[in-house]
């Protein structure tokens, strides 16, 4: 997401086998006293089949799965896929004013993921453009991170922070959860910009978990509600799902 922010500076998610017991008794013969049957022999149970962990997608795999320019007729060229800046080389900012709101930023940026890549979309019909972040996680971590995001959305309504263009105050509004992937949420962050700037900064976030990946799609506009193209979300999410099945 760093690259999108830089551009904006310039432009304003086993069955257990049961025990099978075999036992038997020896019958009495020739009117002799019946002898006690030997102890029942227990058939060893099979160990529960543990689900093998799925290896997270690598950065190279994520880059190869990103959308290509010929698949996005709404966008202008180029449609580069970018890697994160080296650790410690980017600009850092102080924490936002409300700690409960922090997952909204961390999860959509793919923080603490195994691998992540970013992509900017310079729309032909929207100069503000959009972006995507594809992040992969160790087995089970994507579900935990997505649960943190949903808890944050349940309580976070306003926070203050600092970005590349200075301090800002954001209001968070949730939207109807979209039907993408295994889990998905949609929300907006509205930042007042004043009439001289054409209206409020309005950014939509659609965050989708598919297996051990979390994909975030953003659409930025000024003074109105715009939406990241849903057909592109569907295509990207399906590609992430299929890659984890192979």
mmCIF file of C-alpha atoms in Angstrom:
data_model
loop_
_atom_site.group_PDB
_atom_site.id
_atom_site.type_symbol
_atom_site.label_atom_id
_atom_site.label_comp_id
_atom_site.label_asym_id
_atom_site.label_seq_id
_atom_site.Cartn_x
_atom_site.Cartn_y
_atom_site.Cartn_z
ATOM 1 C CA UNK A 1 0.000 0.000 0.000
ATOM 2 C CA UNK A 2 3.006 2.246 0.313
ATOM 3 C CA UNK A 3 3.093 2.867 -3.435
ATOM 4 C CA UNK A 4 -0.531 3.968 -3.551
ATOM 5 C CA UNK A 5 0.054 6.421 -0.730
ATOM 6 C CA UNK A 6 3.062 7.820 -2.550
ATOM 7 C CA UNK A 7 0.915 8.377 -5.629
ATOM 8 C CA UNK A 8 -1.768 10.075 -3.578
ATOM 9 C CA UNK A 9 0.864 12.435 -2.164
ATOM 10 C CA UNK A 10 1.596 13.503 -5.654
ATOM 11 C CA UNK A 11 -2.084 13.648 -6.696
ATOM 12 C CA UNK A 12 -4.000 15.103 -3.622
ATOM 13 C CA UNK A 13 -8.899 -15.821 5.654
ATOM 14 C CA UNK A 14 -10.238 -34.603 9.757
ATOM 15 C CA UNK A 15 -12.353 -37.124 10.599
ATOM 16 C CA UNK A 16 -11.508 -39.209 13.738
ATOM 17 C CA UNK A 17 -11.654 -42.971 13.303
ATOM 18 C CA UNK A 18 -13.386 -44.586 16.289
ATOM 19 C CA UNK A 19 -12.202 -47.605 18.312
ATOM 20 C CA UNK A 20 -13.209 -51.012 16.971
ATOM 21 C CA UNK A 21 -13.197 -53.600 19.770
ATOM 22 C CA UNK A 22 -13.020 -57.294 18.862
ATOM 23 C CA UNK A 23 -13.691 -59.884 21.612
ATOM 24 C CA UNK A 24 -14.675 -63.596 21.813
ATOM 25 C CA UNK A 25 -15.307 -66.464 24.279
ATOM 26 C CA UNK A 26 -14.102 -70.099 23.995
ATOM 27 C CA UNK A 27 -17.114 -72.494 24.210
ATOM 28 C CA UNK A 28 -17.255 -75.462 26.743
ATOM 29 C CA UNK A 29 -16.350 -78.884 25.229
ATOM 30 C CA UNK A 30 -16.930 -82.559 26.403
ATOM 31 C CA UNK A 31 -18.835 -81.336 29.444
ATOM 32 C CA UNK A 32 -15.640 -79.930 30.889
ATOM 33 C CA UNK A 33 -15.937 -76.765 32.878
ATOM 34 C CA UNK A 34 -15.843 -73.804 30.666
ATOM 35 C CA UNK A 35 -12.644 -71.942 30.865
ATOM 36 C CA UNK A 36 -12.533 -68.220 31.121
ATOM 37 C CA UNK A 37 -12.290 -66.558 27.797
ATOM 38 C CA UNK A 38 -9.025 -64.794 27.074
ATOM 39 C CA UNK A 39 -9.066 -61.024 27.419
ATOM 40 C CA UNK A 40 -10.563 -59.181 24.538
ATOM 41 C CA UNK A 41 -8.042 -57.968 22.076
ATOM 42 C CA UNK A 42 -8.334 -54.274 21.272
ATOM 43 C CA UNK A 43 -7.709 -53.306 17.722
ATOM 44 C CA UNK A 44 -5.402 -50.312 17.773
ATOM 45 C CA UNK A 45 -7.216 -47.215 16.656
ATOM 46 C CA UNK A 46 -5.917 -45.136 13.865
ATOM 47 C CA UNK A 47 -4.544 -41.780 14.902
ATOM 48 C CA UNK A 48 -6.741 -38.801 14.028
ATOM 49 C CA UNK A 49 -5.897 -37.629 10.553
ATOM 50 C CA UNK A 50 -4.377 -34.198 11.060
ATOM 51 C CA UNK A 51 -4.949 -31.790 8.225
ATOM 52 C CA UNK A 52 -1.650 -31.080 6.579
ATOM 53 C CA UNK A 53 -0.740 -27.384 6.787
ATOM 54 C CA UNK A 54 -0.863 -25.526 3.520
ATOM 55 C CA UNK A 55 2.324 -23.705 2.609
ATOM 56 C CA UNK A 56 1.740 -19.950 2.222
ATOM 57 C CA UNK A 57 2.028 -18.463 -1.234
ATOM 58 C CA UNK A 58 5.389 -16.847 -1.856
ATOM 59 C CA UNK A 59 5.948 -13.309 -3.074
ATOM 60 C CA UNK A 60 6.815 -14.656 -6.522
ATOM 61 C CA UNK A 61 3.547 -16.609 -6.612
ATOM 62 C CA UNK A 62 1.526 -13.591 -5.507
ATOM 63 C CA UNK A 63 3.121 -11.478 -8.211
ATOM 64 C CA UNK A 64 2.242 -14.063 -10.852
ATOM 65 C CA UNK A 65 -1.374 -14.183 -9.625
ATOM 66 C CA UNK A 66 -1.955 -10.432 -9.752
ATOM 67 C CA UNK A 67 -4.190 -8.969 -12.436
ATOM 68 C CA UNK A 68 -2.640 -8.101 -15.798
ATOM 69 C CA UNK A 69 -3.315 -5.011 -17.849
ATOM 70 C CA UNK A 70 -5.183 -6.927 -20.572
ATOM 71 C CA UNK A 71 -7.627 -8.138 -17.894
ATOM 72 C CA UNK A 72 -8.382 -4.626 -16.673
ATOM 73 C CA UNK A 73 -9.759 -2.548 -19.550
ATOM 74 C CA UNK A 74 -10.821 0.174 -17.074
ATOM 75 C CA UNK A 75 -7.207 0.934 -16.168
ATOM 76 C CA UNK A 76 -4.444 2.876 -17.820
ATOM 77 C CA UNK A 77 -1.025 1.365 -18.270
ATOM 78 C CA UNK A 78 1.192 0.459 -16.522
ATOM 79 C CA UNK A 79 -0.192 -2.063 -14.048
ATOM 80 C CA UNK A 80 2.958 -2.939 -12.148
ATOM 81 C CA UNK A 81 3.044 -5.332 -9.207
ATOM 82 C CA UNK A 82 5.227 -3.955 -6.451
ATOM 83 C CA UNK A 83 7.025 -5.504 -3.510
ATOM 84 C CA UNK A 84 7.178 -3.932 -0.034
ATOM 85 C CA UNK A 85 10.000 -1.559 0.711
ATOM 86 C CA UNK A 86 12.922 -3.121 2.605
ATOM 87 C CA UNK A 87 12.381 -3.250 6.352
ATOM 88 C CA UNK A 88 13.158 0.092 7.955
ATOM 89 C CA UNK A 89 13.522 2.003 4.679
ATOM 90 C CA UNK A 90 10.011 3.438 4.541
ATOM 91 C CA UNK A 91 8.593 6.348 6.463
ATOM 92 C CA UNK A 92 6.989 5.445 9.795
ATOM 93 C CA UNK A 93 4.042 7.152 11.465
ATOM 94 C CA UNK A 94 2.821 7.315 15.071
ATOM 95 C CA UNK A 95 0.010 4.951 16.140
ATOM 96 C CA UNK A 96 -3.555 6.065 15.472
ATOM 97 C CA UNK A 97 -5.454 7.641 18.347
ATOM 98 C CA UNK A 98 -7.773 4.651 18.957
ATOM 99 C CA UNK A 99 -5.910 1.323 19.419
ATOM 100 C CA UNK A 100 -9.069 -0.667 18.589
ATOM 101 C CA UNK A 101 -8.957 0.872 15.104
ATOM 102 C CA UNK A 102 -5.410 -0.272 14.371
ATOM 103 C CA UNK A 103 -6.386 -3.609 12.695
ATOM 104 C CA UNK A 104 -8.246 -1.642 10.024
ATOM 105 C CA UNK A 105 -4.885 -0.339 8.874
ATOM 106 C CA UNK A 106 -2.646 -3.321 9.637
ATOM 107 C CA UNK A 107 -4.804 -6.006 8.017
ATOM 108 C CA UNK A 108 -5.536 -4.073 4.846
ATOM 109 C CA UNK A 109 -1.820 -3.338 4.463
ATOM 110 C CA UNK A 110 -0.875 -7.000 4.950
ATOM 111 C CA UNK A 111 1.226 -6.334 8.024
ATOM 112 C CA UNK A 112 2.942 -9.374 9.648
ATOM 113 C CA UNK A 113 2.063 -11.495 6.616
ATOM 114 C CA UNK A 114 4.366 -14.149 5.138
ATOM 115 C CA UNK A 115 4.467 -12.344 1.790
ATOM 116 C CA UNK A 116 2.620 -9.436 0.181
ATOM 117 C CA UNK A 117 2.510 -7.415 -3.019
ATOM 118 C CA UNK A 118 0.788 -4.208 -4.071
ATOM 119 C CA UNK A 119 -0.839 -3.029 -7.258
ATOM 120 C CA UNK A 120 -2.095 0.415 -8.333
ATOM 121 C CA UNK A 121 -4.993 0.964 -10.717
ATOM 122 C CA UNK A 122 -5.032 4.280 -12.563
ATOM 123 C CA UNK A 123 -8.611 4.330 -13.826
ATOM 124 C CA UNK A 124 -9.536 5.961 -17.100
ATOM 125 C CA UNK A 125 -12.734 7.336 -15.519
ATOM 126 C CA UNK A 126 -11.398 8.172 -12.030
ATOM 127 C CA UNK A 127 -8.197 10.122 -11.711
ATOM 128 C CA UNK A 128 -7.936 9.195 -8.008
ATOM 129 C CA UNK A 129 -7.636 5.511 -8.877
ATOM 130 C CA UNK A 130 -7.614 2.373 -6.741
ATOM 131 C CA UNK A 131 -5.297 -0.337 -5.493
ATOM 132 C CA UNK A 132 -4.955 -3.878 -4.205
ATOM 133 C CA UNK A 133 -2.850 -5.708 -1.646
ATOM 134 C CA UNK A 134 -2.388 -9.474 -1.841
ATOM 135 C CA UNK A 135 -1.036 -11.012 1.373
ATOM 136 C CA UNK A 136 -0.346 -14.633 2.269
ATOM 137 C CA UNK A 137 -0.078 -16.059 5.788
ATOM 138 C CA UNK A 138 1.143 -19.128 7.609
ATOM 139 C CA UNK A 139 -1.561 -21.762 8.083
ATOM 140 C CA UNK A 140 -4.397 -20.418 10.266
ATOM 141 C CA UNK A 141 -2.983 -16.908 10.601
ATOM 142 C CA UNK A 142 -5.202 -15.389 7.911
ATOM 143 C CA UNK A 143 -8.326 -16.467 9.817
ATOM 144 C CA UNK A 144 -7.007 -14.940 13.033
ATOM 145 C CA UNK A 145 -6.083 -11.697 11.358
ATOM 146 C CA UNK A 146 -9.476 -11.461 9.672
ATOM 147 C CA UNK A 147 -11.208 -12.050 13.026
ATOM 148 C CA UNK A 148 -9.222 -9.098 14.437
ATOM 149 C CA UNK A 149 -10.403 -6.952 11.543
ATOM 150 C CA UNK A 150 -14.063 -7.844 12.126
ATOM 151 C CA UNK A 151 -13.794 -7.095 15.848
ATOM 152 C CA UNK A 152 -12.273 -3.740 15.016
ATOM 153 C CA UNK A 153 -15.054 -2.899 12.577
ATOM 154 C CA UNK A 154 -17.634 -3.658 15.262
ATOM 155 C CA UNK A 155 -16.339 -0.839 17.483
ATOM 156 C CA UNK A 156 -14.169 1.578 15.462
ATOM 157 C CA UNK A 157 -16.091 4.600 14.244
ATOM 158 C CA UNK A 158 -13.546 7.413 14.355
ATOM 159 C CA UNK A 159 -9.813 7.839 14.792
ATOM 160 C CA UNK A 160 -7.055 10.352 14.184
ATOM 161 C CA UNK A 161 -3.713 9.625 12.609
ATOM 162 C CA UNK A 162 -0.880 10.924 10.497
ATOM 163 C CA UNK A 163 -0.102 10.106 6.878
ATOM 164 C CA UNK A 164 2.159 11.247 4.074
ATOM 165 C CA UNK A 165 0.255 14.528 3.742
ATOM 166 C CA UNK A 166 0.039 15.222 7.469
ATOM 167 C CA UNK A 167 -2.475 14.682 10.299
ATOM 168 C CA UNK A 168 -5.979 13.500 9.432
ATOM 169 C CA UNK A 169 -9.265 12.609 11.109
ATOM 170 C CA UNK A 170 -11.150 9.584 9.718
ATOM 171 C CA UNK A 171 -14.741 8.472 10.176
ATOM 172 C CA UNK A 172 -15.388 4.758 9.553
ATOM 173 C CA UNK A 173 -18.651 3.532 8.037
ATOM 174 C CA UNK A 174 -19.397 -0.136 7.349
ATOM 175 C CA UNK A 175 -21.165 -1.475 4.275
ATOM 176 C CA UNK A 176 -23.113 -4.661 3.587
ATOM 177 C CA UNK A 177 -20.632 -7.587 3.619
ATOM 178 C CA UNK A 178 -19.962 -8.575 0.005
ATOM 179 C CA UNK A 179 -20.056 -12.182 -1.201
ATOM 180 C CA UNK A 180 -16.447 -12.827 -2.099
ATOM 181 C CA UNK A 181 -14.118 -15.602 -0.937
ATOM 182 C CA UNK A 182 -14.694 -17.342 2.384
ATOM 183 C CA UNK A 183 -15.047 -14.110 4.365
ATOM 184 C CA UNK A 184 -15.379 -10.525 3.236
ATOM 185 C CA UNK A 185 -16.049 -7.090 4.697
ATOM 186 C CA UNK A 186 -16.519 -3.682 3.145
ATOM 187 C CA UNK A 187 -16.104 -0.288 4.784
ATOM 188 C CA UNK A 188 -15.272 3.316 4.022
ATOM 189 C CA UNK A 189 -13.059 5.910 5.622
ATOM 190 C CA UNK A 190 -14.153 9.514 5.171
ATOM 191 C CA UNK A 191 -11.612 12.294 5.764
ATOM 192 C CA UNK A 192 -12.804 15.935 5.634
ATOM 193 C CA UNK A 193 -10.958 17.958 3.013
ATOM 194 C CA UNK A 194 -13.021 21.141 2.866
ATOM 195 C CA UNK A 195 -15.025 22.663 0.000
ATOM 196 C CA UNK A 196 -11.919 24.135 -1.588
ATOM 197 C CA UNK A 197 -10.669 20.606 -2.285
ATOM 198 C CA UNK A 198 -13.867 19.381 -3.911
ATOM 199 C CA UNK A 199 -15.316 17.540 -0.951
ATOM 200 C CA UNK A 200 -14.338 14.837 1.508
ATOM 201 C CA UNK A 201 -11.756 12.164 0.799
ATOM 202 C CA UNK A 202 -13.803 8.958 0.453
ATOM 203 C CA UNK A 203 -11.994 5.610 0.286
ATOM 204 C CA UNK A 204 -13.712 2.238 0.024
ATOM 205 C CA UNK A 205 -12.010 -0.912 1.344
ATOM 206 C CA UNK A 206 -13.116 -4.429 0.389
ATOM 207 C CA UNK A 207 -11.159 -7.054 2.347
ATOM 208 C CA UNK A 208 -11.491 -10.728 1.362
ATOM 209 C CA UNK A 209 -10.070 -13.864 2.979
ATOM 210 C CA UNK A 210 -9.543 -16.900 0.767
ATOM 211 C CA UNK A 211 -7.816 -19.765 2.557
ATOM 212 C CA UNK A 212 -4.481 -18.468 3.817
ATOM 213 C CA UNK A 213 -4.619 -15.217 1.844
ATOM 214 C CA UNK A 214 -6.190 -11.827 2.492
ATOM 215 C CA UNK A 215 -6.769 -9.498 -0.444
ATOM 216 C CA UNK A 216 -7.675 -5.837 0.005
ATOM 217 C CA UNK A 217 -9.153 -3.702 -2.762
ATOM 218 C CA UNK A 218 -9.429 0.076 -2.440
ATOM 219 C CA UNK A 219 -11.229 2.741 -4.432
ATOM 220 C CA UNK A 220 -10.515 6.397 -3.750
ATOM 221 C CA UNK A 221 -12.772 9.306 -4.673
ATOM 222 C CA UNK A 222 -13.445 12.876 -3.627
ATOM 223 C CA UNK A 223 -16.925 13.954 -2.610
ATOM 224 C CA UNK A 224 -18.757 10.784 -3.732
ATOM 225 C CA UNK A 225 -19.062 7.030 -3.214
ATOM 226 C CA UNK A 226 -17.232 4.935 -5.800
ATOM 227 C CA UNK A 227 -16.730 1.158 -5.781
ATOM 228 C CA UNK A 228 -13.837 -1.071 -6.801
ATOM 229 C CA UNK A 229 -15.028 -3.061 -9.865
ATOM 230 C CA UNK A 230 -16.597 -6.256 -8.435
ATOM 231 C CA UNK A 231 -15.745 -8.338 -11.513
ATOM 232 C CA UNK A 232 -12.053 -7.664 -10.885
ATOM 233 C CA UNK A 233 -12.402 -8.709 -7.237
ATOM 234 C CA UNK A 234 -14.086 -11.949 -8.329
ATOM 235 C CA UNK A 235 -11.321 -12.700 -10.825
ATOM 236 C CA UNK A 236 -8.524 -11.996 -8.353
ATOM 237 C CA UNK A 237 -10.110 -13.974 -5.515
ATOM 238 C CA UNK A 238 -10.777 -16.992 -7.752
ATOM 239 C CA UNK A 239 -7.161 -16.944 -8.834
ATOM 240 C CA UNK A 240 -5.958 -16.954 -5.231
ATOM 241 C CA UNK A 241 -8.339 -19.791 -4.374
ATOM 242 C CA UNK A 242 -7.226 -21.967 -7.293
ATOM 243 C CA UNK A 243 -3.552 -21.399 -6.523
ATOM 244 C CA UNK A 244 -4.034 -22.777 -3.001
ATOM 245 C CA UNK A 245 -5.743 -25.907 -4.293
ATOM 246 C CA UNK A 246 -2.864 -26.951 -6.525
#
